[in-house]
Tab-separated table of C-alpha atoms in Angstrom:
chain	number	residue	atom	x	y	z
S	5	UNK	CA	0.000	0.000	0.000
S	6	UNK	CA	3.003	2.631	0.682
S	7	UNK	CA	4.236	1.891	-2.833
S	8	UNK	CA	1.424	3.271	-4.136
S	9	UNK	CA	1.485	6.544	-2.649
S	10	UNK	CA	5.311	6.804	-1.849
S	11	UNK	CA	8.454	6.513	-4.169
S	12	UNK	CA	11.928	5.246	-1.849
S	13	UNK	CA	15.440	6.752	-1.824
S	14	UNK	CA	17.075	4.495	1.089
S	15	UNK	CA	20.268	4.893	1.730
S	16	UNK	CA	23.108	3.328	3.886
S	17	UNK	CA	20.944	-0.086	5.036
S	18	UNK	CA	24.429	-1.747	5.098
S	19	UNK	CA	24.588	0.157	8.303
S	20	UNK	CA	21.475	-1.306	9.971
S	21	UNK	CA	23.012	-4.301	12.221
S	22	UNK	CA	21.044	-7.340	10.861
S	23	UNK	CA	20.980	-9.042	14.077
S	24	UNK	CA	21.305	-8.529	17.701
S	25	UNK	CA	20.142	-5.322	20.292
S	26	UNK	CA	20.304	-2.213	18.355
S	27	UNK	CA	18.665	1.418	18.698
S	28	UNK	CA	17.562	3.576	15.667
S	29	UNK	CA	17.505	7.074	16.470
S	30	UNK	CA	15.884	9.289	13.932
S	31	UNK	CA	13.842	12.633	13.252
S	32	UNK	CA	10.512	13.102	13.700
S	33	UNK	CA	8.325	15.326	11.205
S	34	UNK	CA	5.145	13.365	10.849
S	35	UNK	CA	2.778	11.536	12.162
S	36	UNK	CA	3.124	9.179	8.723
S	37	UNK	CA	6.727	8.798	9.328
S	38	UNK	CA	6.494	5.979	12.089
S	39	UNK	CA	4.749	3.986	9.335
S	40	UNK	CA	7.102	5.037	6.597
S	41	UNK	CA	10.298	4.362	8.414
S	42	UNK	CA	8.775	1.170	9.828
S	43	UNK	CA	8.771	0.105	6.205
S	44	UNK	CA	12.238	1.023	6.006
S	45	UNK	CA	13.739	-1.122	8.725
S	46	UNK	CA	11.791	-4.216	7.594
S	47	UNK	CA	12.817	-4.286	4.624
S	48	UNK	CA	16.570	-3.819	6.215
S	49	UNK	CA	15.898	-7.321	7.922
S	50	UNK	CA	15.003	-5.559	11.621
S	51	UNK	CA	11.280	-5.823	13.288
S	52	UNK	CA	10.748	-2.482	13.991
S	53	UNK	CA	9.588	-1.755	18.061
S	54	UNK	CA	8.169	1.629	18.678
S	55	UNK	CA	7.863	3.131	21.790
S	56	UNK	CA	4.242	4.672	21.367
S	57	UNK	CA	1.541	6.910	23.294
S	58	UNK	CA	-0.059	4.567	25.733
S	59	UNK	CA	-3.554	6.046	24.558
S	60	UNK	CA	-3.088	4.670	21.363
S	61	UNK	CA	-3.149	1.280	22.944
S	62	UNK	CA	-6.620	1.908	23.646
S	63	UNK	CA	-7.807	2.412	20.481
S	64	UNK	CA	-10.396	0.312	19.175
S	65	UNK	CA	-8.666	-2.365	16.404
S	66	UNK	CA	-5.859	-0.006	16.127
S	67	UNK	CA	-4.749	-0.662	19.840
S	68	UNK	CA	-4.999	-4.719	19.378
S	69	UNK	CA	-2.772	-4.203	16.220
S	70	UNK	CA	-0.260	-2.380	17.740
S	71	UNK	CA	-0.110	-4.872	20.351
S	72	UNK	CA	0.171	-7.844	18.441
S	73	UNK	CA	3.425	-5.853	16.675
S	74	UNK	CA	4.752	-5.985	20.124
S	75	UNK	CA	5.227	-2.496	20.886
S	76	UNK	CA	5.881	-0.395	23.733
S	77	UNK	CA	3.549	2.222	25.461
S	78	UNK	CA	4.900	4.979	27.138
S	79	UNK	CA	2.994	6.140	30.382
S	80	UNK	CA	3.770	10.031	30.491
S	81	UNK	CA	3.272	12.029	33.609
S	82	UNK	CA	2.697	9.290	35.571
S	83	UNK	CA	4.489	7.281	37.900
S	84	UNK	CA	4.399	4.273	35.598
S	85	UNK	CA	6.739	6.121	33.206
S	86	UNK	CA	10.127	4.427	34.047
S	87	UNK	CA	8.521	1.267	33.058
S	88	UNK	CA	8.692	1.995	29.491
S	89	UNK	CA	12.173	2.297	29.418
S	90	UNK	CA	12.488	-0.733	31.133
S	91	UNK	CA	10.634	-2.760	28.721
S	92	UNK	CA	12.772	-1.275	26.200
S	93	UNK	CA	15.604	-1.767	27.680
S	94	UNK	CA	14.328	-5.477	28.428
S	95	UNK	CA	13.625	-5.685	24.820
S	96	UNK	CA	16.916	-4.364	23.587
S	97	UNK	CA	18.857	-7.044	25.989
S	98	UNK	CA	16.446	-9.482	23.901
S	99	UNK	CA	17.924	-8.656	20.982
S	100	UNK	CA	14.910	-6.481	19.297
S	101	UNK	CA	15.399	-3.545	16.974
S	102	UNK	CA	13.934	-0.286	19.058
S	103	UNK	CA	13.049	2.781	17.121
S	104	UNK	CA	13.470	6.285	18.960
S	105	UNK	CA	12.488	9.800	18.188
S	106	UNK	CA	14.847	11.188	20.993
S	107	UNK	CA	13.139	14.687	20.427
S	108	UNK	CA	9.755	13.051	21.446
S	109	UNK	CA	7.177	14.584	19.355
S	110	UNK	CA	7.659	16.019	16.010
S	111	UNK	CA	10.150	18.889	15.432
S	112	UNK	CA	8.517	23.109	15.758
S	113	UNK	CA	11.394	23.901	14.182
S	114	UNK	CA	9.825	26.157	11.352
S	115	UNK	CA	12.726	24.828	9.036
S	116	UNK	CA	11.742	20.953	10.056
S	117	UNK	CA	15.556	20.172	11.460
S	118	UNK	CA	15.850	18.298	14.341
S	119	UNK	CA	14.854	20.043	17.567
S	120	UNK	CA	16.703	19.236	21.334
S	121	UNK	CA	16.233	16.015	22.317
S	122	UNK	CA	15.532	14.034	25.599
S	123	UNK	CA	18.122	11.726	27.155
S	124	UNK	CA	15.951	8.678	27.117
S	125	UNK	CA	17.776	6.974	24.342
S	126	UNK	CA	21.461	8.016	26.027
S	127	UNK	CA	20.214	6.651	29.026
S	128	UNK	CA	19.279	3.066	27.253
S	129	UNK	CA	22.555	3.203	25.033
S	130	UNK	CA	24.936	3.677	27.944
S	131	UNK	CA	22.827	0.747	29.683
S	132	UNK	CA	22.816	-1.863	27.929
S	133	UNK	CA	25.803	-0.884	24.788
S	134	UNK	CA	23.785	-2.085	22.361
S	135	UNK	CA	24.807	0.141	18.822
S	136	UNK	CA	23.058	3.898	18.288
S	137	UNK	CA	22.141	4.304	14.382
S	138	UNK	CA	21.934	7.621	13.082
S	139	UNK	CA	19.382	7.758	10.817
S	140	UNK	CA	17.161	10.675	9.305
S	141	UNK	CA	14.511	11.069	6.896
S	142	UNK	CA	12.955	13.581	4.894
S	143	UNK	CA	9.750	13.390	2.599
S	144	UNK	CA	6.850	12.772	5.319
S	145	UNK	CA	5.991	16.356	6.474
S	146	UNK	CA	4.623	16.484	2.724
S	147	UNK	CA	2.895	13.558	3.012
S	148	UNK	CA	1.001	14.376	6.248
S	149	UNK	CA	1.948	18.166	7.339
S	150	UNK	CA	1.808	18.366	11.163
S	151	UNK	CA	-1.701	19.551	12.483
S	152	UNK	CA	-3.121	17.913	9.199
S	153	UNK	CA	-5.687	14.863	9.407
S	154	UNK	CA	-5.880	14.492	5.741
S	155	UNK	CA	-2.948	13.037	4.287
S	156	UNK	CA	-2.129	14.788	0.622
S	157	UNK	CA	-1.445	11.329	-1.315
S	158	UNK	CA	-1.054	12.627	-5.307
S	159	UNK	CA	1.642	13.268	-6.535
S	160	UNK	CA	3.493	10.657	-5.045
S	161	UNK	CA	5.979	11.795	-2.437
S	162	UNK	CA	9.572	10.619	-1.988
S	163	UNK	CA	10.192	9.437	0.880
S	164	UNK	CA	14.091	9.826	1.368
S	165	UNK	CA	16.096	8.125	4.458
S	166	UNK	CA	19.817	7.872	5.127
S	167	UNK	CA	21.304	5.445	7.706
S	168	UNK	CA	24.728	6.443	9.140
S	169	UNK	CA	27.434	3.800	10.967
S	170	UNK	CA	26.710	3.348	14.663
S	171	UNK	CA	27.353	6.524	16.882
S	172	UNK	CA	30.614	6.335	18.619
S	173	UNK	CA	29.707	6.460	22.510
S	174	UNK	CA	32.747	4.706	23.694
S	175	UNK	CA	34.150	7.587	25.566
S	176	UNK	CA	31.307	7.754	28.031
S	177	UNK	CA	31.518	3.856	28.518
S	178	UNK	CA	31.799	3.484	32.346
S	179	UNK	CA	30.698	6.867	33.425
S	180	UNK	CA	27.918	7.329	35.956
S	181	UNK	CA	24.920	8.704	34.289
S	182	UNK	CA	25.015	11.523	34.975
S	183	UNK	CA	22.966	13.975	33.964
S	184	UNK	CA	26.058	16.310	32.336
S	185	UNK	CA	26.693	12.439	30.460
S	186	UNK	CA	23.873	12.126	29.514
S	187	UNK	CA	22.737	15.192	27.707
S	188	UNK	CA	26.399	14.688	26.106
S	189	UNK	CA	25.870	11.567	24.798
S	190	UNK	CA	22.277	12.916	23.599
S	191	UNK	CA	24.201	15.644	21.927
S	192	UNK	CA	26.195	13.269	20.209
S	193	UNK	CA	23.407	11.007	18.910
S	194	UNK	CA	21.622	14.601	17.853
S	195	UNK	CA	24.396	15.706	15.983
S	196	UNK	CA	25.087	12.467	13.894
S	197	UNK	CA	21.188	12.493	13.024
S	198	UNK	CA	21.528	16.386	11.971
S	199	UNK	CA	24.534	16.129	9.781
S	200	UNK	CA	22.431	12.792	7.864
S	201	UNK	CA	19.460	14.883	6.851
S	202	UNK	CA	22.195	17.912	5.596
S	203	UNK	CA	22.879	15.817	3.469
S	204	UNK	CA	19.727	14.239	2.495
S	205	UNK	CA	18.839	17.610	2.140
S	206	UNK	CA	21.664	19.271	0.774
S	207	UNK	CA	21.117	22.099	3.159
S	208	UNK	CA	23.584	23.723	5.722
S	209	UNK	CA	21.714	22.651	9.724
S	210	UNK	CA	21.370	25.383	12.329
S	211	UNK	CA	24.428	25.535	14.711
S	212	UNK	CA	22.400	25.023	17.581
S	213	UNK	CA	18.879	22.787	17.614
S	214	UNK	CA	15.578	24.561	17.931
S	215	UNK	CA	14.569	24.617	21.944
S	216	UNK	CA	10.823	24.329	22.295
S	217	UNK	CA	10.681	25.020	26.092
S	218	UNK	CA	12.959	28.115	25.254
S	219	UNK	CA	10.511	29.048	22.657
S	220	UNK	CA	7.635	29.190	24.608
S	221	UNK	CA	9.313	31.028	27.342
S	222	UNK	CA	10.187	33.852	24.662
């Protein structure tokens, strides 16, 4: 069904680990990109394991089929939150293929790069040393512009996505996670995943990633 509304330019699957505990860390700029990318990591020989919204577990039919994909929800503002890393982290000792959008939600950056990110998926790396991919994607904000419910199918959109090698994270190996670690080795990740959609893009990134809370605040 995505063939017939989407054309592919994949790049750099060689770099998606075929086997064993891995994180993909990508972009976020739709809410058609889960699907999209989800295509993109099957066919790269990985089940892909979201960590979604745990409302959208109780969604009629749509809830049972995300369960039976074995996904993850995420419990926010509540005290069951931690568990969700857990089961990822449980899941990525398993040997499963967990997709993260360390920003969260999808970019505000008017300009669609990459906003600030969360240290969740530091936090999961450094535990457990499974790899960090790099990988960004550009195509689905056109598809399904944020705010939209309607997606805008014809003409066919590209959907473009670059995997890089894994991100190197060695030099935090054996540090306490510490917060100042952990926002480094989020930095890191952030930074990789930037410099892969320059170049899908063939744009210059901003030096420093859009801050929503700083936004707001102006």
């Amino acid at each position: 069904m995505l063939l017939l509304f989407t054309k592919r330019d994949w790049r750099g699957r060689a770099n998606v680990p075929r086997t064993g505990g891995m994180i993909i860390a990508a972009n976020h700029l739709s809410w058609s990109d889960p699907l999209l990318f989800a295509h993109f990591a099957y066919n790269s020989g990985r089940w892909p394991v979201y960590l979604a919204k745990s409302g959208v577990f109780d969604i009629p039919v749509v809830g049972t089929i995300v369960r039976k994909c074995r996904q993850i929800p995420v419990f926010r503002g509540s005290t069951d939150a931690a568990r969700s890393l857990k089961e990822a982290e449980q899941a990525l000792v398993e040997g499963s293929c967990v997709i993260f959008y360390p920003e969260g939600t999808i970019t505000r950056d008017p300009d669609f790069w990459p906003m600030a990110a969360k240290t969740g998926v530091a936090r999961l790396a450094l535990a457990t040393g499974v790899p960090v991919i790099p990988v960004a994607h550009w195509g689905a904000q056109e598809l399904l512009p944020y705010g939209q419910k309607k997606p805008r199918l014809f003409p066919r959109k590209t959907f473009r996505v670059i995997a890089g090698p894994p991100v190197d994270l060695s030099k935090y190996a054996g540090q306490p996670m510490r917060s100042q670690v952990l926002k480094d080795a989020t930095a890191d990740i952030m930074t990789a995943i930037t410099a892969q959609l320059a170049e899908l893009r063939g744009e210059k990134a901003p030096d420093t990633p859009f801050d929503e809370a700083e936004s707001r605040a102006g």
